[in-house]
Amino acid sequence: MALSWMGRASLLLRAGNPMIEGHSAFYTLHPALAGRADFPDLAGLAADRALFLRVGTEDRHFPAEAVRPAFADLRAIAAAAGGVADCALFAGPHLCPRSIQDEAARFLRDHL
């Protein structure tokens, strides 16, 4: 399960994106990993199981243009692995509103 945390690295690690200035900057310190796997690839390691991902359309850390292709990647990886990737954008910023918490709880109830 991931809430407000997914995107293609090449679209996130750009000037002006808070990801390269904040607590997630550690990712850029692992060039061996960064050169071999993108965020959807890493999440896809668990794609034989059910994955639930939500990101807000107005998330300043994970912009929708970086999230949409990452979600597409994860859906393809999950389909190949026999898993389920329930990935969606919701209207809102970098937060986890009650409606998304309810969706997550239903997802967990259905898949655990």
PDB file of N, CA, C and O in Angstrom, residues 14-68:
ATOM      1  N   ARG A  14      13.592  16.408 -11.010  1.00  0.00           N
ATOM      2  CA  ARG A  14      13.796  17.574 -11.867  1.00  0.00           C
ATOM      3  C   ARG A  14      13.880  18.831 -11.009  1.00  0.00           C
ATOM      4  O   ARG A  14      13.315  18.879  -9.921  1.00  0.00           O
ATOM      5  N   ALA A  15      14.553  19.807 -11.539  1.00  0.00           N
ATOM      6  CA  ALA A  15      14.658  21.089 -10.831  1.00  0.00           C
ATOM      7  C   ALA A  15      13.267  21.599 -10.486  1.00  0.00           C
ATOM      8  O   ALA A  15      12.354  21.549 -11.304  1.00  0.00           O
ATOM      9  N   GLY A  16      13.125  22.056  -9.270  1.00  0.00           N
ATOM     10  CA  GLY A  16      11.854  22.597  -8.815  1.00  0.00           C
ATOM     11  C   GLY A  16      10.958  21.592  -8.113  1.00  0.00           C
ATOM     12  O   GLY A  16      10.051  21.977  -7.393  1.00  0.00           O
ATOM     13  N   ASN A  17      11.191  20.308  -8.310  1.00  0.00           N
ATOM     14  CA  ASN A  17      10.376  19.321  -7.621  1.00  0.00           C
ATOM     15  C   ASN A  17      10.922  19.147  -6.211  1.00  0.00           C
ATOM     16  O   ASN A  17      12.117  18.912  -6.034  1.00  0.00           O
ATOM     17  N   PRO A  18      10.059  19.253  -5.203  1.00  0.00           N
ATOM     18  CA  PRO A  18      10.519  19.133  -3.818  1.00  0.00           C
ATOM     19  C   PRO A  18      11.203  17.812  -3.494  1.00  0.00           C
ATOM     20  O   PRO A  18      11.942  17.716  -2.533  1.00  0.00           O
ATOM     21  N   MET A  19      10.999  16.803  -4.314  1.00  0.00           N
ATOM     22  CA  MET A  19      11.605  15.508  -4.019  1.00  0.00           C
ATOM     23  C   MET A  19      13.122  15.578  -3.971  1.00  0.00           C
ATOM     24  O   MET A  19      13.744  14.870  -3.188  1.00  0.00           O
ATOM     25  N   ILE A  20      13.743  16.407  -4.783  1.00  0.00           N
ATOM     26  CA  ILE A  20      15.200  16.474  -4.769  1.00  0.00           C
ATOM     27  C   ILE A  20      15.728  17.414  -3.694  1.00  0.00           C
ATOM     28  O   ILE A  20      16.927  17.489  -3.488  1.00  0.00           O
ATOM     29  N   GLU A  21      14.835  18.081  -3.012  1.00  0.00           N
ATOM     30  CA  GLU A  21      15.249  19.011  -1.962  1.00  0.00           C
ATOM     31  C   GLU A  21      14.916  18.524  -0.565  1.00  0.00           C
ATOM     32  O   GLU A  21      15.420  19.057   0.409  1.00  0.00           O
ATOM     33  N   GLY A  22      14.076  17.501  -0.460  1.00  0.00           N
ATOM     34  CA  GLY A  22      13.590  17.098   0.848  1.00  0.00           C
ATOM     35  C   GLY A  22      14.075  15.750   1.302  1.00  0.00           C
ATOM     36  O   GLY A  22      15.127  15.263   0.891  1.00  0.00           O
ATOM     37  N   HIS A  23      13.247  15.122   2.118  1.00  0.00           N
ATOM     38  CA  HIS A  23      13.635  13.862   2.760  1.00  0.00           C
ATOM     39  C   HIS A  23      13.809  12.709   1.780  1.00  0.00           C
ATOM     40  O   HIS A  23      14.443  11.723   2.114  1.00  0.00           O
ATOM     41  N   SER A  24      13.281  12.809   0.578  1.00  0.00           N
ATOM     42  CA  SER A  24      13.419  11.718  -0.396  1.00  0.00           C
ATOM     43  C   SER A  24      14.691  11.822  -1.216  1.00  0.00           C
ATOM     44  O   SER A  24      14.943  10.980  -2.076  1.00  0.00           O
ATOM     45  N   ALA A  25      15.499  12.832  -0.965  1.00  0.00           N
ATOM     46  CA  ALA A  25      16.721  13.014  -1.741  1.00  0.00           C
ATOM     47  C   ALA A  25      17.693  11.853  -1.556  1.00  0.00           C
ATOM     48  O   ALA A  25      18.590  11.666  -2.368  1.00  0.00           O
ATOM     49  N   PHE A  26      17.513  11.031  -0.522  1.00  0.00           N
ATOM     50  CA  PHE A  26      18.402   9.882  -0.307  1.00  0.00           C
ATOM     51  C   PHE A  26      18.442   8.984  -1.526  1.00  0.00           C
ATOM     52  O   PHE A  26      19.447   8.335  -1.788  1.00  0.00           O
ATOM     53  N   TYR A  27      17.375   8.930  -2.283  1.00  0.00           N
ATOM     54  CA  TYR A  27      17.319   8.042  -3.446  1.00  0.00           C
ATOM     55  C   TYR A  27      18.420   8.370  -4.447  1.00  0.00           C
ATOM     56  O   TYR A  27      18.960   7.487  -5.094  1.00  0.00           O
ATOM     57  N   THR A  28      18.759   9.627  -4.547  1.00  0.00           N
ATOM     58  CA  THR A  28      19.781  10.036  -5.508  1.00  0.00           C
ATOM     59  C   THR A  28      21.179   9.645  -5.039  1.00  0.00           C
ATOM     60  O   THR A  28      22.133   9.760  -5.793  1.00  0.00           O
ATOM     61  N   LEU A  29      21.314   9.175  -3.822  1.00  0.00           N
ATOM     62  CA  LEU A  29      22.610   8.770  -3.286  1.00  0.00           C
ATOM     63  C   LEU A  29      22.948   7.312  -3.595  1.00  0.00           C
ATOM     64  O   LEU A  29      24.015   6.840  -3.244  1.00  0.00           O
ATOM     65  N   HIS A  30      22.052   6.619  -4.240  1.00  0.00           N
ATOM     66  CA  HIS A  30      22.249   5.208  -4.567  1.00  0.00           C
ATOM     67  C   HIS A  30      22.268   5.032  -6.084  1.00  0.00           C
ATOM     68  O   HIS A  30      21.347   4.473  -6.663  1.00  0.00           O
ATOM     69  N   PRO A  31      23.322   5.523  -6.743  1.00  0.00           N
ATOM     70  CA  PRO A  31      23.320   5.489  -8.208  1.00  0.00           C
ATOM     71  C   PRO A  31      23.262   4.082  -8.790  1.00  0.00           C
ATOM     72  O   PRO A  31      22.714   3.880  -9.871  1.00  0.00           O
ATOM     73  N   ALA A  32      23.789   3.097  -8.110  1.00  0.00           N
ATOM     74  CA  ALA A  32      23.722   1.737  -8.637  1.00  0.00           C
ATOM     75  C   ALA A  32      22.270   1.266  -8.713  1.00  0.00           C
ATOM     76  O   ALA A  32      21.856   0.657  -9.686  1.00  0.00           O
ATOM     77  N   LEU A  33      21.489   1.573  -7.702  1.00  0.00           N
ATOM     78  CA  LEU A  33      20.079   1.204  -7.699  1.00  0.00           C
ATOM     79  C   LEU A  33      19.300   2.082  -8.675  1.00  0.00           C
ATOM     80  O   LEU A  33      18.509   1.592  -9.479  1.00  0.00           O
ATOM     81  N   ALA A  34      19.535   3.370  -8.618  1.00  0.00           N
ATOM     82  CA  ALA A  34      18.797   4.306  -9.470  1.00  0.00           C
ATOM     83  C   ALA A  34      19.033   4.034 -10.948  1.00  0.00           C
ATOM     84  O   ALA A  34      18.149   4.254 -11.774  1.00  0.00           O
ATOM     85  N   GLY A  35      20.189   3.536 -11.294  1.00  0.00           N
ATOM     86  CA  GLY A  35      20.481   3.247 -12.688  1.00  0.00           C
ATOM     87  C   GLY A  35      19.899   1.939 -13.192  1.00  0.00           C
ATOM     88  O   GLY A  35      19.900   1.673 -14.389  1.00  0.00           O
ATOM     89  N   ARG A  36      19.395   1.131 -12.280  1.00  0.00           N
ATOM     90  CA  ARG A  36      18.881  -0.188 -12.658  1.00  0.00           C
ATOM     91  C   ARG A  36      17.380  -0.349 -12.494  1.00  0.00           C
ATOM     92  O   ARG A  36      16.786  -1.223 -13.121  1.00  0.00           O
ATOM     93  N   ALA A  37      16.785   0.438 -11.624  1.00  0.00           N
ATOM     94  CA  ALA A  37      15.362   0.245 -11.335  1.00  0.00           C
ATOM     95  C   ALA A  37      14.691   1.576 -11.026  1.00  0.00           C
ATOM     96  O   ALA A  37      15.233   2.396 -10.296  1.00  0.00           O
ATOM     97  N   ASP A  38      13.524   1.745 -11.588  1.00  0.00           N
ATOM     98  CA  ASP A  38      12.716   2.924 -11.318  1.00  0.00           C
ATOM     99  C   ASP A  38      11.763   2.581 -10.163  1.00  0.00           C
ATOM    100  O   ASP A  38      11.633   1.421  -9.773  1.00  0.00           O
ATOM    101  N   PHE A  39      11.080   3.581  -9.628  1.00  0.00           N
ATOM    102  CA  PHE A  39      10.168   3.340  -8.509  1.00  0.00           C
ATOM    103  C   PHE A  39       9.108   2.281  -8.828  1.00  0.00           C
ATOM    104  O   PHE A  39       8.847   1.402  -8.008  1.00  0.00           O
ATOM    105  N   PRO A  40       8.471   2.305 -10.017  1.00  0.00           N
ATOM    106  CA  PRO A  40       7.504   1.239 -10.307  1.00  0.00           C
ATOM    107  C   PRO A  40       8.149  -0.148 -10.357  1.00  0.00           C
ATOM    108  O   PRO A  40       7.523  -1.133  -9.974  1.00  0.00           O
ATOM    109  N   ASP A  41       9.389  -0.215 -10.812  1.00  0.00           N
ATOM    110  CA  ASP A  41      10.093  -1.500 -10.824  1.00  0.00           C
ATOM    111  C   ASP A  41      10.274  -2.034  -9.407  1.00  0.00           C
ATOM    112  O   ASP A  41      10.091  -3.225  -9.149  1.00  0.00           O
ATOM    113  N   LEU A  42      10.656  -1.145  -8.511  1.00  0.00           N
ATOM    114  CA  LEU A  42      10.875  -1.560  -7.119  1.00  0.00           C
ATOM    115  C   LEU A  42       9.563  -1.982  -6.468  1.00  0.00           C
ATOM    116  O   LEU A  42       9.501  -3.021  -5.807  1.00  0.00           O
ATOM    117  N   ALA A  43       8.511  -1.200  -6.658  1.00  0.00           N
ATOM    118  CA  ALA A  43       7.200  -1.588  -6.119  1.00  0.00           C
ATOM    119  C   ALA A  43       6.721  -2.872  -6.776  1.00  0.00           C
ATOM    120  O   ALA A  43       6.066  -3.702  -6.142  1.00  0.00           O
ATOM    121  N   GLY A  44       7.071  -3.043  -8.043  1.00  0.00           N
ATOM    122  CA  GLY A  44       6.665  -4.228  -8.779  1.00  0.00           C
ATOM    123  C   GLY A  44       7.261  -5.518  -8.247  1.00  0.00           C
ATOM    124  O   GLY A  44       6.789  -6.605  -8.589  1.00  0.00           O
ATOM    125  N   LEU A  45       8.272  -5.434  -7.408  1.00  0.00           N
ATOM    126  CA  LEU A  45       8.829  -6.640  -6.789  1.00  0.00           C
ATOM    127  C   LEU A  45       7.783  -7.360  -5.936  1.00  0.00           C
ATOM    128  O   LEU A  45       7.907  -8.560  -5.681  1.00  0.00           O
ATOM    129  N   ALA A  46       6.769  -6.626  -5.514  1.00  0.00           N
ATOM    130  CA  ALA A  46       5.684  -7.222  -4.726  1.00  0.00           C
ATOM    131  C   ALA A  46       4.416  -7.379  -5.561  1.00  0.00           C
ATOM    132  O   ALA A  46       3.332  -7.564  -5.023  1.00  0.00           O
ATOM    133  N   ALA A  47       4.538  -7.312  -6.886  1.00  0.00           N
ATOM    134  CA  ALA A  47       3.363  -7.288  -7.758  1.00  0.00           C
ATOM    135  C   ALA A  47       2.636  -8.623  -7.868  1.00  0.00           C
ATOM    136  O   ALA A  47       1.564  -8.681  -8.443  1.00  0.00           O
ATOM    137  N   ASP A  48       3.186  -9.678  -7.312  1.00  0.00           N
ATOM    138  CA  ASP A  48       2.442 -10.927  -7.295  1.00  0.00           C
ATOM    139  C   ASP A  48       1.378 -10.910  -6.200  1.00  0.00           C
ATOM    140  O   ASP A  48       0.564 -11.811  -6.094  1.00  0.00           O
ATOM    141  N   ARG A  49       1.384  -9.852  -5.406  1.00  0.00           N
ATOM    142  CA  ARG A  49       0.389  -9.624  -4.365  1.00  0.00           C
ATOM    143  C   ARG A  49      -0.434  -8.391  -4.723  1.00  0.00           C
ATOM    144  O   ARG A  49      -0.112  -7.681  -5.666  1.00  0.00           O
ATOM    145  N   ALA A  50      -1.459  -8.139  -3.973  1.00  0.00           N
ATOM    146  CA  ALA A  50      -2.320  -6.980  -4.228  1.00  0.00           C
ATOM    147  C   ALA A  50      -1.622  -5.688  -3.801  1.00  0.00           C
ATOM    148  O   ALA A  50      -1.065  -5.605  -2.710  1.00  0.00           O
ATOM    149  N   LEU A  51      -1.629  -4.709  -4.708  1.00  0.00           N
ATOM    150  CA  LEU A  51      -1.037  -3.398  -4.443  1.00  0.00           C
ATOM    151  C   LEU A  51      -2.121  -2.329  -4.501  1.00  0.00           C
ATOM    152  O   LEU A  51      -2.933  -2.320  -5.414  1.00  0.00           O
ATOM    153  N   PHE A  52      -2.106  -1.425  -3.553  1.00  0.00           N
ATOM    154  CA  PHE A  52      -3.057  -0.306  -3.501  1.00  0.00           C
ATOM    155  C   PHE A  52      -2.246   0.976  -3.480  1.00  0.00           C
ATOM    156  O   PHE A  52      -1.406   1.173  -2.601  1.00  0.00           O
ATOM    157  N   LEU A  53      -2.456   1.822  -4.475  1.00  0.00           N
ATOM    158  CA  LEU A  53      -1.703   3.074  -4.561  1.00  0.00           C
ATOM    159  C   LEU A  53      -2.641   4.229  -4.896  1.00  0.00           C
ATOM    160  O   LEU A  53      -3.471   4.112  -5.805  1.00  0.00           O
ATOM    161  N   ARG A  54      -2.487   5.326  -4.189  1.00  0.00           N
ATOM    162  CA  ARG A  54      -3.273   6.526  -4.444  1.00  0.00           C
ATOM    163  C   ARG A  54      -2.353   7.740  -4.349  1.00  0.00           C
ATOM    164  O   ARG A  54      -1.500   7.824  -3.456  1.00  0.00           O
ATOM    165  N   VAL A  55      -2.553   8.671  -5.267  1.00  0.00           N
ATOM    166  CA  VAL A  55      -1.825   9.938  -5.261  1.00  0.00           C
ATOM    167  C   VAL A  55      -2.810  11.025  -5.675  1.00  0.00           C
ATOM    168  O   VAL A  55      -3.616  10.827  -6.584  1.00  0.00           O
ATOM    169  N   GLY A  56      -2.723  12.171  -5.030  1.00  0.00           N
ATOM    170  CA  GLY A  56      -3.604  13.290  -5.355  1.00  0.00           C
ATOM    171  C   GLY A  56      -3.200  13.990  -6.645  1.00  0.00           C
ATOM    172  O   GLY A  56      -2.016  14.123  -6.950  1.00  0.00           O
ATOM    173  N   THR A  57      -4.183  14.456  -7.380  1.00  0.00           N
ATOM    174  CA  THR A  57      -3.927  15.150  -8.646  1.00  0.00           C
ATOM    175  C   THR A  57      -3.179  16.461  -8.449  1.00  0.00           C
ATOM    176  O   THR A  57      -2.555  16.961  -9.372  1.00  0.00           O
ATOM    177  N   GLU A  58      -3.231  17.011  -7.264  1.00  0.00           N
ATOM    178  CA  GLU A  58      -2.561  18.280  -6.967  1.00  0.00           C
ATOM    179  C   GLU A  58      -1.376  18.091  -6.022  1.00  0.00           C
ATOM    180  O   GLU A  58      -0.940  19.034  -5.362  1.00  0.00           O
ATOM    181  N   ASP A  59      -0.848  16.890  -5.963  1.00  0.00           N
ATOM    182  CA  ASP A  59       0.293  16.588  -5.092  1.00  0.00           C
ATOM    183  C   ASP A  59       1.536  17.288  -5.645  1.00  0.00           C
ATOM    184  O   ASP A  59       1.961  17.009  -6.758  1.00  0.00           O
ATOM    185  N   ARG A  60       2.123  18.191  -4.875  1.00  0.00           N
ATOM    186  CA  ARG A  60       3.277  18.945  -5.371  1.00  0.00           C
ATOM    187  C   ARG A  60       4.557  18.117  -5.359  1.00  0.00           C
ATOM    188  O   ARG A  60       5.514  18.422  -6.050  1.00  0.00           O
ATOM    189  N   HIS A  61       4.566  17.033  -4.603  1.00  0.00           N
ATOM    190  CA  HIS A  61       5.733  16.161  -4.548  1.00  0.00           C
ATOM    191  C   HIS A  61       5.709  15.110  -5.658  1.00  0.00           C
ATOM    192  O   HIS A  61       6.752  14.709  -6.159  1.00  0.00           O
ATOM    193  N   PHE A  62       4.526  14.649  -5.995  1.00  0.00           N
ATOM    194  CA  PHE A  62       4.351  13.598  -6.993  1.00  0.00           C
ATOM    195  C   PHE A  62       3.317  14.054  -8.013  1.00  0.00           C
ATOM    196  O   PHE A  62       2.140  13.678  -7.937  1.00  0.00           O
ATOM    197  N   PRO A  63       3.756  14.858  -8.981  1.00  0.00           N
ATOM    198  CA  PRO A  63       2.822  15.398  -9.969  1.00  0.00           C
ATOM    199  C   PRO A  63       2.199  14.303 -10.835  1.00  0.00           C
ATOM    200  O   PRO A  63       2.840  13.281 -11.127  1.00  0.00           O
ATOM    201  N   ALA A  64       0.962  14.536 -11.228  1.00  0.00           N
ATOM    202  CA  ALA A  64       0.196  13.542 -11.988  1.00  0.00           C
ATOM    203  C   ALA A  64       0.924  13.097 -13.245  1.00  0.00           C
ATOM    204  O   ALA A  64       0.845  11.917 -13.624  1.00  0.00           O
ATOM    205  N   GLU A  65       1.668  13.986 -13.908  1.00  0.00           N
ATOM    206  CA  GLU A  65       2.366  13.582 -15.137  1.00  0.00           C
ATOM    207  C   GLU A  65       3.485  12.572 -14.862  1.00  0.00           C
ATOM    208  O   GLU A  65       3.909  11.855 -15.758  1.00  0.00           O
ATOM    209  N   ALA A  66       3.963  12.495 -13.632  1.00  0.00           N
ATOM    210  CA  ALA A  66       4.952  11.477 -13.257  1.00  0.00           C
ATOM    211  C   ALA A  66       4.272  10.219 -12.731  1.00  0.00           C
ATOM    212  O   ALA A  66       4.820   9.123 -12.828  1.00  0.00           O
ATOM    213  N   VAL A  67       3.075  10.394 -12.179  1.00  0.00           N
ATOM    214  CA  VAL A  67       2.357   9.286 -11.555  1.00  0.00           C
ATOM    215  C   VAL A  67       1.666   8.400 -12.598  1.00  0.00           C
ATOM    216  O   VAL A  67       1.739   7.174 -12.520  1.00  0.00           O
ATOM    217  N   ARG A  68       1.008   9.009 -13.573  1.00  0.00           N
ATOM    218  CA  ARG A  68       0.243   8.217 -14.550  1.00  0.00           C
ATOM    219  C   ARG A  68       1.088   7.133 -15.240  1.00  0.00           C
ATOM    220  O   ARG A  68       0.670   5.972 -15.278  1.00  0.00           O
TER     221      ARG A  68
END
